[in-house]
C-alpha cells in the first residue's frame, strides 16, 4: 500500500467535523487511483489550502504543520515548494478526467480555497484563479499572515496574525464552513512609455523597481491546455478579435508596455512615497521590522521626516497631482471626460475594497444628500466602479482615524487614465495592493500613460458581518439613514485593450512574492 493510500485509510479516524473538508488523494493526483475504492462521504466544504510558509515569521511554517496534521496532507500546499497555478492545473485536469465520478463532481462543485499569507500572497492566488478561467472557480478565504492584511480584513477574517494551534485552525475552518460567497471586481492596469534613449539606473525595466503584480507584457500561449477543459475557445477568439488593435498599439517599436492587476487599490503620490521609504528601510534592516506596533510607528516617523505633514512647505507644486498628470475617467457607458483635481491634492487612491493601509476606509459613506447631488452610489465591491479619493498631506490622511473621516471624494469610475505631463518630474511613486515602487518618467516623453480598467470578477468567501458590501446582497443597505447626514456635515468633496487584457497576469506571468523562495523549482 502506498503512502498516499495510507493517508486515505486514516479517514475513518478523523472527526466528523474534519470530514467536512477532507479530499481523498485520488482526486488530487491521477497516480492515486487505488484509493478510489475507499468509501468516503461527500464533504460539505472540501478545501485546498495554500500557505506561504515564509509569512508571519514562523507562523506560516507552524500553520502548514497544523493543517497537514488535520487534513489529507496532499490537499495542503507550501507555496515555497509548488506554485498555485501548477497545483490547480493538475487538480482540475484530474477532475476533468474523473468527470463521470460522482464524488469528483461533488468536490469540483463544492471546492473552496484557503490561502494564508500577506496581501501579496492572497493577490497572487486570486490572480491565478482568475487567469485559469475555470468552469467552476472556487471561492477564496484569506488567512491574515502579513503586515497589512487588508484583503482578509475587508472580508471579515481579521487583520491580526491568527493562532496556529489545532483549536485555532478548527475555528477558522468552522468560519469557512459558514461563510458566504461574494464576488469582487478585479482591475487591470496597463502602463506604457517610450524606451529611454540611454539605459540608466532609472530604466523602467529594472526588475527591482516593479511590484510583483506589474511586469513587462508578453503574449500568452494560445495552447493553454485548460482551455480544452473549460471550452472557452469561442470566448477567446472573440476577445482576441475585439482587442486586436490594442495588441498592435502595445507593441509599437520604441515603447515599453507593462501590465498587471490589483484587487484592493492603486495609489499615486504622497502615500506611495512614504510606503516606498518604509519598504526600502525594511529591506536594509529586516531585523527592526518584526513587530506590527513598531512597524506602524516607523511608518509615521517616515511621514514626518519626508515632510508630508508640512507638504506645502517642503514639496514643490510639481508634486501635486494636477501638475503631474492629466486624469481622465470613464463611466460604464465608456464615455471619457477630464477629472478636475483640486490643486492641493498630492496623492490619489483608486480604491476597490473598504480597507486601505491597515483597515482604513478613505471613501467612507457619503450621506444620502451627497449621493443624490453628485450621483454617487454606495461603495460596493462588485459594481464595476472604483472609488477615486484624494489627499492633500499627511494631516489629511490622519482624518481617516476619526469617526466618519475620509479623503476628498473625487469620482467613481469604470476606467481611469493618468497621462503624465512632459517634463513635469523625472519620477513619481506608485503603490498597488501594498507594493510600492519608484516609477521613472522620461523627460522627453508625452505618452507616459497608466490606465486602469475593470477586468472581471472572482469569488471570495466572507463572514456574514464583514465590512465589504455587495450590490447583490439583499442584506446590504443601499443608503445610510438620516442620522448619517448629520455626522457628515464637514465633508470635503470640493472638486476646483489586445491579449494583455484577457489575462490578469497571474497563472503564467504573475511574479512571485519576495518571501516565497522557489529558486529550487524547475
Short mmCIF file of C-alpha atoms in Angstrom, two decimals, residues 184-522:
data_model
loop_
_atom_site.label_atom_id
_atom_site.label_comp_id
_atom_site.label_asym_id
_atom_site.label_seq_id
_atom_site.Cartn_x
_atom_site.Cartn_y
_atom_site.Cartn_z
CA UNK A 184 -15.40 41.17 -6.10
CA UNK A 185 -14.16 43.18 -9.05
CA UNK A 186 -10.61 42.91 -10.24
CA UNK A 187 -8.79 45.69 -12.03
CA UNK A 188 -6.35 45.59 -14.90
CA UNK A 189 -3.54 48.14 -15.09
CA UNK A 190 -1.68 48.99 -18.31
CA UNK A 191 1.38 51.26 -18.23
CA UNK A 192 3.00 52.43 -21.45
CA UNK A 193 6.02 54.66 -22.08
CA UNK A 194 8.83 55.27 -24.52
CA UNK A 195 12.05 53.32 -24.16
CA UNK A 196 14.70 55.63 -22.63
CA UNK A 197 17.24 56.83 -25.20
CA UNK A 198 20.05 55.78 -22.88
CA UNK A 199 19.72 52.96 -20.39
CA UNK A 200 20.33 54.17 -16.85
CA UNK A 201 19.71 53.27 -13.23
CA UNK A 202 16.18 54.57 -13.78
CA UNK A 203 15.48 52.13 -16.59
CA UNK A 204 11.75 51.33 -16.22
CA UNK A 205 12.54 47.69 -16.95
CA UNK A 206 14.65 47.39 -13.79
CA UNK A 207 13.05 44.38 -12.06
CA UNK A 208 13.60 45.65 -8.53
CA UNK A 209 11.55 48.77 -9.26
CA UNK A 210 8.41 46.89 -10.21
CA UNK A 211 5.87 45.27 -7.90
CA UNK A 212 5.16 41.57 -8.28
CA UNK A 213 1.80 42.28 -9.87
CA UNK A 214 3.19 44.51 -12.66
CA UNK A 215 5.53 43.23 -15.32
CA UNK A 216 6.64 43.66 -18.90
CA UNK A 217 3.99 42.41 -21.26
CA UNK A 218 4.49 39.34 -23.42
CA UNK A 219 1.98 37.23 -25.25
CA UNK A 220 0.25 34.33 -23.52
CA UNK A 221 0.31 30.97 -25.25
CA UNK A 222 -2.85 30.09 -27.15
CA UNK A 223 -2.26 26.39 -26.46
CA UNK A 224 -3.24 26.59 -22.78
CA UNK A 225 -4.39 23.04 -22.05
CA UNK A 226 -7.05 24.27 -19.62
CA UNK A 227 -8.83 25.97 -22.50
CA UNK A 228 -9.74 22.47 -23.66
CA UNK A 229 -11.17 21.67 -20.24
CA UNK A 230 -13.23 24.82 -19.98
CA UNK A 231 -14.46 25.01 -23.58
CA UNK A 232 -13.51 28.70 -23.83
CA UNK A 233 -12.33 28.75 -27.44
CA UNK A 234 -15.23 30.86 -28.71
CA UNK A 235 -14.79 33.43 -25.97
CA UNK A 236 -11.04 33.61 -26.56
CA UNK A 237 -11.45 34.10 -30.31
CA UNK A 238 -13.99 36.87 -29.77
CA UNK A 239 -11.82 38.60 -27.19
CA UNK A 240 -8.78 38.49 -29.42
CA UNK A 241 -10.73 39.85 -32.36
CA UNK A 242 -12.22 42.76 -30.43
CA UNK A 243 -8.92 43.72 -28.81
CA UNK A 244 -6.55 43.12 -31.72
CA UNK A 245 -5.98 46.84 -32.21
CA UNK A 246 -4.83 47.24 -28.61
CA UNK A 247 -2.29 44.49 -29.13
CA UNK A 248 -0.91 46.43 -32.12
CA UNK A 249 -0.90 49.61 -30.04
CA UNK A 250 1.08 47.93 -27.25
CA UNK A 251 3.83 46.57 -29.47
CA UNK A 252 4.84 49.74 -31.30
CA UNK A 253 8.60 49.92 -31.65
CA UNK A 254 10.36 52.04 -29.06
CA UNK A 255 7.80 51.58 -26.29
CA UNK A 256 7.72 49.58 -23.09
CA UNK A 257 4.38 48.13 -22.03
CA UNK A 258 3.69 46.79 -18.56
CA UNK A 259 0.55 45.15 -17.32
CA UNK A 260 -0.79 43.67 -14.14
CA UNK A 261 -3.74 43.92 -11.84
CA UNK A 262 -4.95 44.63 -8.37
CA UNK A 263 -7.86 43.76 -6.10
CA UNK A 264 -7.76 46.46 -3.47
CA UNK A 265 -6.13 49.73 -4.52
CA UNK A 266 -3.73 51.66 -6.71
CA UNK A 267 -2.25 54.89 -5.37
CA UNK A 268 -0.07 57.63 -6.78
CA UNK A 269 1.92 60.31 -4.96
CA UNK A 270 2.43 61.07 -1.29
CA UNK A 271 1.33 57.85 0.40
CA UNK A 272 3.22 55.71 -2.14
CA UNK A 273 6.41 57.69 -1.47
CA UNK A 274 6.20 57.10 2.29
CA UNK A 275 5.40 53.42 1.68
CA UNK A 276 8.40 53.14 -0.66
CA UNK A 277 10.68 54.63 2.01
CA UNK A 278 9.29 52.17 4.56
CA UNK A 279 9.80 49.13 2.34
CA UNK A 280 13.32 50.29 1.38
CA UNK A 281 14.24 50.66 5.04
CA UNK A 282 12.77 47.25 5.84
CA UNK A 283 14.85 45.61 3.10
CA UNK A 284 18.01 47.16 4.54
CA UNK A 285 17.23 46.33 8.19
CA UNK A 286 14.68 43.49 8.31
CA UNK A 287 15.56 42.72 11.93
CA UNK A 288 13.95 46.02 13.01
CA UNK A 289 10.55 45.22 11.48
CA UNK A 290 9.24 42.15 13.30
CA UNK A 291 6.60 43.87 15.42
CA UNK A 292 3.39 45.32 13.98
CA UNK A 293 3.31 48.21 16.50
CA UNK A 294 6.93 49.13 15.75
CA UNK A 295 6.21 48.98 12.02
CA UNK A 296 3.30 51.43 12.36
CA UNK A 297 5.42 53.79 14.47
CA UNK A 298 8.22 53.71 11.89
CA UNK A 299 5.71 54.46 9.16
CA UNK A 300 4.55 57.64 10.92
CA UNK A 301 8.16 58.73 11.54
CA UNK A 302 8.95 58.38 7.85
CA UNK A 303 5.95 60.54 7.02
CA UNK A 304 7.40 63.22 9.31
CA UNK A 305 10.98 63.03 8.06
CA UNK A 306 9.87 63.27 4.43
CA UNK A 307 7.91 66.43 5.14
CA UNK A 308 4.43 65.25 4.28
CA UNK A 309 2.96 66.82 7.41
CA UNK A 310 4.12 70.21 6.02
CA UNK A 311 3.83 69.36 2.35
CA UNK A 312 3.08 72.93 1.26
CA UNK A 313 6.50 73.99 2.62
CA UNK A 314 8.69 71.03 1.72
CA UNK A 315 7.28 69.85 -1.60
CA UNK A 316 7.04 71.86 -4.80
CA UNK A 317 3.78 72.33 -6.65
CA UNK A 318 5.08 69.95 -9.34
CA UNK A 319 4.42 67.14 -6.88
CA UNK A 320 0.69 67.95 -6.89
CA UNK A 321 -1.33 65.54 -8.99
CA UNK A 322 -2.89 68.24 -11.19
CA UNK A 323 0.60 69.46 -12.15
CA UNK A 324 1.97 65.97 -12.65
CA UNK A 325 -0.68 64.44 -14.89
CA UNK A 326 -3.97 64.85 -16.67
CA UNK A 327 -6.55 62.47 -15.18
CA UNK A 328 -9.45 61.12 -17.23
CA UNK A 329 -12.27 58.85 -16.13
CA UNK A 330 -14.87 56.81 -17.99
CA UNK A 331 -18.28 55.67 -16.84
CA UNK A 332 -19.87 52.31 -17.56
CA UNK A 333 -21.01 53.58 -20.96
CA UNK A 334 -17.37 54.16 -21.94
CA UNK A 335 -17.67 57.95 -22.10
CA UNK A 336 -14.41 59.69 -21.16
CA UNK A 337 -14.07 63.10 -19.57
CA UNK A 338 -11.40 65.02 -17.69
CA UNK A 339 -11.43 64.78 -13.91
CA UNK A 340 -10.89 68.11 -12.17
CA UNK A 341 -8.25 67.65 -9.47
CA UNK A 342 -8.02 70.34 -6.74
CA UNK A 343 -4.56 71.99 -6.91
CA UNK A 344 -3.71 70.94 -3.35
CA UNK A 345 -4.14 67.19 -3.94
CA UNK A 346 -0.79 65.39 -3.62
CA UNK A 347 -2.00 61.81 -3.51
CA UNK A 348 -4.70 59.84 -5.31
CA UNK A 349 -6.06 56.46 -4.24
CA UNK A 350 -8.15 54.31 -6.60
CA UNK A 351 -9.96 52.06 -4.14
CA UNK A 352 -11.87 48.83 -4.75
CA UNK A 353 -12.25 47.49 -1.18
CA UNK A 354 -13.08 49.33 2.06
CA UNK A 355 -9.66 48.58 3.58
CA UNK A 356 -6.54 50.68 2.99
CA UNK A 357 -3.28 50.97 4.96
CA UNK A 358 -4.23 48.56 7.70
CA UNK A 359 -8.02 48.76 7.60
CA UNK A 360 -8.78 52.44 6.98
CA UNK A 361 -11.59 53.43 4.62
CA UNK A 362 -10.70 56.58 2.60
CA UNK A 363 -14.07 56.77 0.82
CA UNK A 364 -16.29 56.35 3.84
CA UNK A 365 -20.06 56.52 3.36
CA UNK A 366 -21.47 59.65 1.72
CA UNK A 367 -24.76 60.77 3.22
CA UNK A 368 -27.93 60.49 1.10
CA UNK A 369 -27.83 64.17 0.10
CA UNK A 370 -24.27 63.90 -1.19
CA UNK A 371 -25.09 60.69 -3.02
CA UNK A 372 -28.05 62.34 -4.69
CA UNK A 373 -26.36 65.63 -5.60
CA UNK A 374 -23.24 64.02 -7.06
CA UNK A 375 -24.89 60.88 -8.44
CA UNK A 376 -22.78 58.64 -6.20
CA UNK A 377 -23.56 55.05 -5.32
CA UNK A 378 -22.58 53.09 -2.19
CA UNK A 379 -19.04 51.65 -2.48
CA UNK A 380 -19.95 48.10 -3.50
CA UNK A 381 -17.10 45.70 -4.25
CA UNK A 382 -18.84 44.12 -7.24
CA UNK A 383 -20.43 47.04 -9.11
CA UNK A 384 -17.70 47.64 -11.72
CA UNK A 385 -16.86 51.01 -10.17
CA UNK A 386 -13.70 52.10 -8.47
CA UNK A 387 -13.70 54.94 -5.92
CA UNK A 388 -11.18 57.74 -6.54
CA UNK A 389 -10.04 59.62 -3.41
CA UNK A 390 -7.56 62.48 -3.00
CA UNK A 391 -5.36 63.63 -0.09
CA UNK A 392 -3.60 66.96 0.44
CA UNK A 393 -0.98 65.95 3.01
CA UNK A 394 -0.32 63.56 5.88
CA UNK A 395 -2.58 65.53 8.24
CA UNK A 396 -5.41 65.00 5.79
CA UNK A 397 -4.61 61.29 5.87
CA UNK A 398 -4.90 61.24 9.67
CA UNK A 399 -8.54 62.31 9.28
CA UNK A 400 -9.23 58.66 8.43
CA UNK A 401 -8.62 57.77 12.06
CA UNK A 402 -11.57 59.91 13.17
CA UNK A 403 -15.18 58.68 13.11
CA UNK A 404 -16.69 59.27 9.65
CA UNK A 405 -13.30 60.52 8.44
CA UNK A 406 -12.49 60.27 4.74
CA UNK A 407 -10.44 61.81 1.98
CA UNK A 408 -11.62 64.13 -0.79
CA UNK A 409 -14.10 62.09 -2.83
CA UNK A 410 -13.19 62.83 -6.44
CA UNK A 411 -15.20 60.34 -8.50
CA UNK A 412 -16.47 56.84 -9.10
CA UNK A 413 -15.34 55.39 -12.41
CA UNK A 414 -15.28 52.28 -14.56
CA UNK A 415 -11.91 53.28 -16.04
CA UNK A 416 -9.31 55.86 -15.11
CA UNK A 417 -6.29 57.08 -17.08
CA UNK A 418 -3.25 59.09 -15.97
CA UNK A 419 -1.44 60.94 -18.78
CA UNK A 420 1.78 62.39 -17.36
CA UNK A 421 2.85 65.83 -18.50
CA UNK A 422 6.14 66.09 -20.37
CA UNK A 423 8.95 67.29 -18.11
CA UNK A 424 6.78 67.66 -15.00
CA UNK A 425 9.06 65.37 -12.98
CA UNK A 426 11.71 62.73 -13.60
CA UNK A 427 9.93 60.22 -11.37
CA UNK A 428 6.92 59.62 -9.19
CA UNK A 429 5.87 56.97 -6.67
CA UNK A 430 3.13 54.40 -7.15
CA UNK A 431 1.69 51.65 -4.98
CA UNK A 432 -0.54 48.70 -5.79
CA UNK A 433 -2.04 46.42 -3.12
CA UNK A 434 0.71 47.30 -0.64
CA UNK A 435 3.63 47.09 -3.07
CA UNK A 436 5.28 50.48 -3.74
CA UNK A 437 7.75 51.39 -6.44
CA UNK A 438 9.63 54.42 -7.75
CA UNK A 439 8.45 54.98 -11.30
CA UNK A 440 10.78 56.92 -13.64
CA UNK A 441 9.12 59.37 -16.03
CA UNK A 442 11.15 60.01 -19.21
CA UNK A 443 11.53 63.78 -19.52
CA UNK A 444 11.16 63.82 -23.31
CA UNK A 445 8.03 61.66 -23.48
CA UNK A 446 4.47 62.97 -23.65
CA UNK A 447 2.98 59.49 -23.90
CA UNK A 448 3.66 58.11 -20.41
CA UNK A 449 0.28 56.63 -19.58
CA UNK A 450 -1.25 54.48 -16.85
CA UNK A 451 -4.75 53.14 -17.48
CA UNK A 452 -6.87 51.18 -15.03
CA UNK A 453 -9.89 49.28 -16.29
CA UNK A 454 -12.38 46.78 -14.95
CA UNK A 455 -11.36 43.25 -15.94
CA UNK A 456 -13.78 40.80 -14.33
CA UNK A 457 -14.68 39.25 -11.02
CA UNK A 458 -13.58 36.46 -8.72
CA UNK A 459 -15.39 34.68 -5.88
CA UNK A 460 -14.39 35.42 -2.30
CA UNK A 461 -15.51 33.84 0.95
CA UNK A 462 -16.65 36.35 3.55
CA UNK A 463 -18.03 36.27 7.06
CA UNK A 464 -21.61 37.46 7.40
CA UNK A 465 -20.59 40.59 9.33
CA UNK A 466 -17.74 41.66 7.02
CA UNK A 467 -17.34 45.32 6.07
CA UNK A 468 -17.35 44.71 2.29
CA UNK A 469 -20.76 45.24 0.66
CA UNK A 470 -22.25 43.59 -2.41
CA UNK A 471 -24.85 45.20 -4.65
CA UNK A 472 -26.47 41.76 -4.97
CA UNK A 473 -26.75 41.08 -1.25
CA UNK A 474 -30.29 41.90 -0.02
CA UNK A 475 -28.94 42.43 3.50
CA UNK A 476 -26.70 45.27 2.30
CA UNK A 477 -28.21 48.72 2.99
CA UNK A 478 -28.45 50.86 -0.14
CA UNK A 479 -28.46 54.14 1.78
CA UNK A 480 -27.43 55.37 5.16
CA UNK A 481 -30.17 56.51 7.50
CA UNK A 482 -30.81 60.20 8.01
CA UNK A 483 -28.51 60.36 11.02
CA UNK A 484 -25.55 59.88 8.72
CA UNK A 485 -26.30 63.23 7.13
CA UNK A 486 -25.80 64.97 10.44
CA UNK A 487 -22.48 63.23 11.01
CA UNK A 488 -21.16 64.15 7.56
CA UNK A 489 -21.51 67.94 7.52
CA UNK A 490 -17.77 68.65 7.43
CA UNK A 491 -17.35 66.52 4.34
CA UNK A 492 -14.68 67.76 1.92
CA UNK A 493 -15.93 66.95 -1.56
CA UNK A 494 -14.70 70.06 -3.36
CA UNK A 495 -13.58 69.35 -6.89
CA UNK A 496 -11.99 73.02 -8.25
CA UNK A 497 -7.43 46.71 -24.93
CA UNK A 498 -5.03 43.16 -27.03
CA UNK A 499 -4.46 39.88 -25.46
CA UNK A 500 -2.92 41.55 -22.43
CA UNK A 501 -6.49 42.36 -21.35
CA UNK A 502 -7.58 38.71 -21.50
CA UNK A 503 -5.49 37.55 -18.57
CA UNK A 504 -4.95 39.05 -15.16
CA UNK A 505 -1.30 38.05 -15.39
CA UNK A 506 -1.00 35.52 -12.60
CA UNK A 507 -1.07 31.96 -13.90
CA UNK A 508 1.84 32.23 -16.32
CA UNK A 509 3.47 35.61 -15.73
CA UNK A 510 2.45 36.99 -12.33
CA UNK A 511 5.60 37.48 -10.29
CA UNK A 512 6.02 35.60 -7.04
CA UNK A 513 6.30 37.50 -3.73
CA UNK A 514 9.86 38.01 -2.42
CA UNK A 515 9.26 35.94 0.69
CA UNK A 516 8.44 32.84 -1.38
CA UNK A 517 11.69 31.16 -2.40
CA UNK A 518 11.13 28.97 -5.46
CA UNK A 519 14.68 29.11 -6.82
CA UNK A 520 14.86 25.34 -6.43
CA UNK A 521 11.81 24.73 -8.62
CA UNK A 522 12.15 23.83 -12.27
#
